């Protein structure tokens, strides 16, 4: 249900009542899941509308949801899957549209994929490096917005996608979860 809610509010602002009608679910269930998604910072309240003695709340997707490591660790798995699914769908749409319109042709565009073998310390270092890159890109974005105020000169609407994830082959059926990470039991043998 959270995936359905996210897919609706990603496209337009909607109230729980409108969402419930669209997906054919009870309003109480939809309202609960909308509140959970809002508490996680994935959606935001856009406006309220008085309706016959009540107030209707209208939500939209948070444009750039930032979730702390602690919030991510404590989030229910269903909420994590909802965010991942919505984000990957959005990224896929953006990438495919850019590819169709030569969006990767501009000098300085990047498309890179790295396969990494990381121990626990390497994982932590890579995660920290990704966080630093995201912070730097946000700073560059803010600086660009300030320079553009009143200036209608050249600019680019750009999308940066930053991902670090454990490869699917690492998450074998025999894996066990410890502290948010999956580890193979010491007796398991790996093959290349």
One Martini backbone bead per residue (centre of mass of N, CA, C, O) as a GRO file, in nm:
protein
  192
    1UNK     BB    1   0.057   0.063  -0.020
    2UNK     BB    2   0.303   0.257  -0.004
    3UNK     BB    3   0.375   0.237  -0.298
    4UNK     BB    4   0.110   0.354  -0.405
    5UNK     BB    5   0.126   0.622  -0.262
    6UNK     BB    6   0.398   0.717  -0.379
    7UNK     BB    7   0.312   0.704  -0.680
    8UNK     BB    8   0.098   0.927  -0.653
    9UNK     BB    9   0.265   1.166  -0.500
   10UNK     BB   10   0.478   1.190  -0.727
   11UNK     BB   11   0.267   1.314  -0.946
   12UNK     BB   12   0.072   1.427  -0.705
   13UNK     BB   13  -0.151   1.582  -0.521
   14UNK     BB   14  -0.293   1.414  -0.222
   15UNK     BB   15  -0.534   1.259  -0.047
   16UNK     BB   16  -0.634   0.998   0.133
   17UNK     BB   17  -0.913   0.986   0.000
   18UNK     BB   18  -0.813   0.979  -0.295
   19UNK     BB   19  -0.631   0.732  -0.263
   20UNK     BB   20  -0.843   0.529  -0.163
   21UNK     BB   21  -1.016   0.546  -0.417
   22UNK     BB   22  -0.793   0.466  -0.627
   23UNK     BB   23  -0.704   0.180  -0.464
   24UNK     BB   24  -0.936   0.048  -0.286
   25UNK     BB   25  -0.912   0.156   0.019
   26UNK     BB   26  -0.922   0.218   0.332
   27UNK     BB   27  -0.891   0.517   0.486
   28UNK     BB   28  -0.755   0.427   0.751
   29UNK     BB   29  -0.512   0.287   0.615
   30UNK     BB   30  -0.407   0.519   0.447
   31UNK     BB   31  -0.367   0.725   0.674
   32UNK     BB   32  -0.158   0.567   0.827
   33UNK     BB   33   0.057   0.548   0.593
   34UNK     BB   34   0.085   0.849   0.550
   35UNK     BB   35   0.194   0.916   0.831
   36UNK     BB   36   0.446   0.738   0.811
   37UNK     BB   37   0.571   0.877   0.559
   38UNK     BB   38   0.588   1.157   0.692
   39UNK     BB   39   0.770   1.076   0.935
   40UNK     BB   40   1.006   0.980   0.728
   41UNK     BB   41   1.014   1.211   0.488
   42UNK     BB   42   0.872   1.126   0.200
   43UNK     BB   43   0.639   1.318   0.273
   44UNK     BB   44   0.427   1.616   0.231
   45UNK     BB   45   0.257   1.885   0.336
   46UNK     BB   46   0.084   2.119   0.133
   47UNK     BB   47  -0.231   2.116   0.230
   48UNK     BB   48  -0.544   2.251   0.343
   49UNK     BB   49  -0.904   2.154   0.354
   50UNK     BB   50  -1.210   2.245   0.412
   51UNK     BB   51  -1.463   1.980   0.515
   52UNK     BB   52  -1.738   1.962   0.671
   53UNK     BB   53  -1.574   2.011   0.963
   54UNK     BB   54  -1.311   1.935   0.821
   55UNK     BB   55  -0.971   1.827   0.731
   56UNK     BB   56  -0.789   1.821   0.437
   57UNK     BB   57  -0.504   1.642   0.338
   58UNK     BB   58  -0.220   1.729   0.129
   59UNK     BB   59   0.015   1.534  -0.060
   60UNK     BB   60   0.367   1.500  -0.132
   61UNK     BB   61   0.660   1.450  -0.256
   62UNK     BB   62   0.962   1.457  -0.154
   63UNK     BB   63   1.200   1.573  -0.350
   64UNK     BB   64   1.456   1.520  -0.125
   65UNK     BB   65   1.496   1.270   0.052
   66UNK     BB   66   1.634   1.264   0.387
   67UNK     BB   67   1.793   0.996   0.554
   68UNK     BB   68   1.903   0.886   0.821
   69UNK     BB   69   2.061   0.621   0.946
   70UNK     BB   70   1.876   0.586   1.189
   71UNK     BB   71   1.604   0.598   1.040
   72UNK     BB   72   1.665   0.362   0.849
   73UNK     BB   73   1.716   0.144   1.066
   74UNK     BB   74   1.412   0.196   1.202
   75UNK     BB   75   1.270   0.129   0.961
   76UNK     BB   76   1.052  -0.031   0.801
   77UNK     BB   77   1.081  -0.244   0.544
   78UNK     BB   78   0.837  -0.137   0.381
   79UNK     BB   79   0.943   0.156   0.363
   80UNK     BB   80   1.204   0.096   0.220
   81UNK     BB   81   1.077  -0.038  -0.032
   82UNK     BB   82   0.910   0.204  -0.116
   83UNK     BB   83   1.144   0.401  -0.164
   84UNK     BB   84   1.307   0.233  -0.360
   85UNK     BB   85   1.088   0.197  -0.576
   86UNK     BB   86   1.030   0.498  -0.628
   87UNK     BB   87   1.318   0.588  -0.693
   88UNK     BB   88   1.382   0.389  -0.927
   89UNK     BB   89   1.149   0.483  -1.106
   90UNK     BB   90   1.239   0.777  -1.129
   91UNK     BB   91   1.523   0.725  -1.239
   92UNK     BB   92   1.441   0.568  -1.489
   93UNK     BB   93   1.281   0.793  -1.622
   94UNK     BB   94   1.513   1.001  -1.636
   95UNK     BB   95   1.722   0.832  -1.793
   96UNK     BB   96   1.549   0.762  -2.043
   97UNK     BB   97   1.490   1.054  -2.125
   98UNK     BB   98   1.785   1.145  -2.154
   99UNK     BB   99   1.870   0.933  -2.365
  100UNK     BB  100   1.654   1.021  -2.583
  101UNK     BB  101   1.774   1.346  -2.552
  102UNK     BB  102   2.093   1.360  -2.513
  103UNK     BB  103   2.180   1.399  -2.195
  104UNK     BB  104   2.484   1.256  -2.234
  105UNK     BB  105   2.636   1.472  -2.438
  106UNK     BB  106   2.738   1.650  -2.242
  107UNK     BB  107   2.996   1.787  -2.124
  108UNK     BB  108   3.061   1.600  -1.819
  109UNK     BB  109   2.927   1.356  -1.828
  110UNK     BB  110   2.809   1.064  -1.635
  111UNK     BB  111   2.880   0.695  -1.657
  112UNK     BB  112   2.913   0.481  -1.378
  113UNK     BB  113   3.043   0.154  -1.277
  114UNK     BB  114   3.119  -0.012  -0.967
  115UNK     BB  115   3.303  -0.288  -0.857
  116UNK     BB  116   3.322  -0.386  -0.516
  117UNK     BB  117   3.557  -0.487  -0.260
  118UNK     BB  118   3.446  -0.496   0.085
  119UNK     BB  119   3.503  -0.431   0.385
  120UNK     BB  120   3.384  -0.287   0.660
  121UNK     BB  121   3.567  -0.039   0.637
  122UNK     BB  122   3.518   0.016   0.336
  123UNK     BB  123   3.217   0.060   0.358
  124UNK     BB  124   3.230   0.304   0.548
  125UNK     BB  125   3.404   0.479   0.357
  126UNK     BB  126   3.211   0.478   0.113
  127UNK     BB  127   2.969   0.598   0.260
  128UNK     BB  128   3.107   0.863   0.340
  129UNK     BB  129   3.181   0.954   0.051
  130UNK     BB  130   2.889   0.976  -0.046
  131UNK     BB  131   2.799   1.190   0.159
  132UNK     BB  132   3.001   1.404   0.068
  133UNK     BB  133   2.905   1.427  -0.223
  134UNK     BB  134   2.617   1.514  -0.165
  135UNK     BB  135   2.689   1.771  -0.009
  136UNK     BB  136   2.846   1.904  -0.243
  137UNK     BB  137   2.610   1.908  -0.448
  138UNK     BB  138   2.425   2.086  -0.275
  139UNK     BB  139   2.613   2.330  -0.268
  140UNK     BB  140   2.627   2.376  -0.573
  141UNK     BB  141   2.327   2.420  -0.611
  142UNK     BB  142   2.297   2.669  -0.426
  143UNK     BB  143   2.505   2.845  -0.575
  144UNK     BB  144   2.358   2.842  -0.848
  145UNK     BB  145   2.096   2.976  -0.756
  146UNK     BB  146   2.224   3.244  -0.673
  147UNK     BB  147   2.349   3.315  -0.955
  148UNK     BB  148   2.056   3.301  -1.112
  149UNK     BB  149   1.942   3.542  -0.996
  150UNK     BB  150   1.809   3.721  -1.266
  151UNK     BB  151   1.942   3.505  -1.448
  152UNK     BB  152   1.890   3.385  -1.802
  153UNK     BB  153   2.104   3.203  -1.860
  154UNK     BB  154   2.288   2.944  -1.861
  155UNK     BB  155   2.164   2.607  -1.800
  156UNK     BB  156   2.116   2.300  -1.600
  157UNK     BB  157   1.922   2.022  -1.572
  158UNK     BB  158   2.010   1.795  -1.319
  159UNK     BB  159   2.108   1.450  -1.246
  160UNK     BB  160   2.199   1.273  -0.950
  161UNK     BB  161   2.321   0.941  -0.892
  162UNK     BB  162   2.354   0.777  -0.570
  163UNK     BB  163   2.504   0.453  -0.505
  164UNK     BB  164   2.507   0.204  -0.231
  165UNK     BB  165   2.529  -0.154  -0.257
  166UNK     BB  166   2.458  -0.474  -0.209
  167UNK     BB  167   2.501  -0.736  -0.374
  168UNK     BB  168   2.293  -0.990  -0.447
  169UNK     BB  169   2.501  -1.232  -0.419
  170UNK     BB  170   2.551  -1.173  -0.107
  171UNK     BB  171   2.235  -1.250  -0.053
  172UNK     BB  172   2.200  -1.529   0.059
  173UNK     BB  173   2.013  -1.777   0.199
  174UNK     BB  174   2.247  -1.814   0.434
  175UNK     BB  175   2.219  -1.551   0.543
  176UNK     BB  176   2.283  -1.315   0.812
  177UNK     BB  177   2.168  -1.082   1.043
  178UNK     BB  178   2.390  -0.802   1.150
  179UNK     BB  179   2.346  -0.486   1.222
  180UNK     BB  180   2.217  -0.446   0.910
  181UNK     BB  181   2.386  -0.688   0.810
  182UNK     BB  182   2.507  -0.929   0.590
  183UNK     BB  183   2.617  -1.265   0.673
  184UNK     BB  184   2.811  -1.525   0.648
  185UNK     BB  185   2.873  -1.804   0.755
  186UNK     BB  186   3.174  -1.946   0.842
  187UNK     BB  187   3.103  -2.229   0.678
  188UNK     BB  188   3.083  -2.094   0.421
  189UNK     BB  189   3.116  -2.123   0.076
  190UNK     BB  190   3.284  -1.970  -0.194
  191UNK     BB  191   3.228  -1.878  -0.532
  192UNK     BB  192   3.336  -1.746  -0.853
   0.00000   0.00000   0.00000
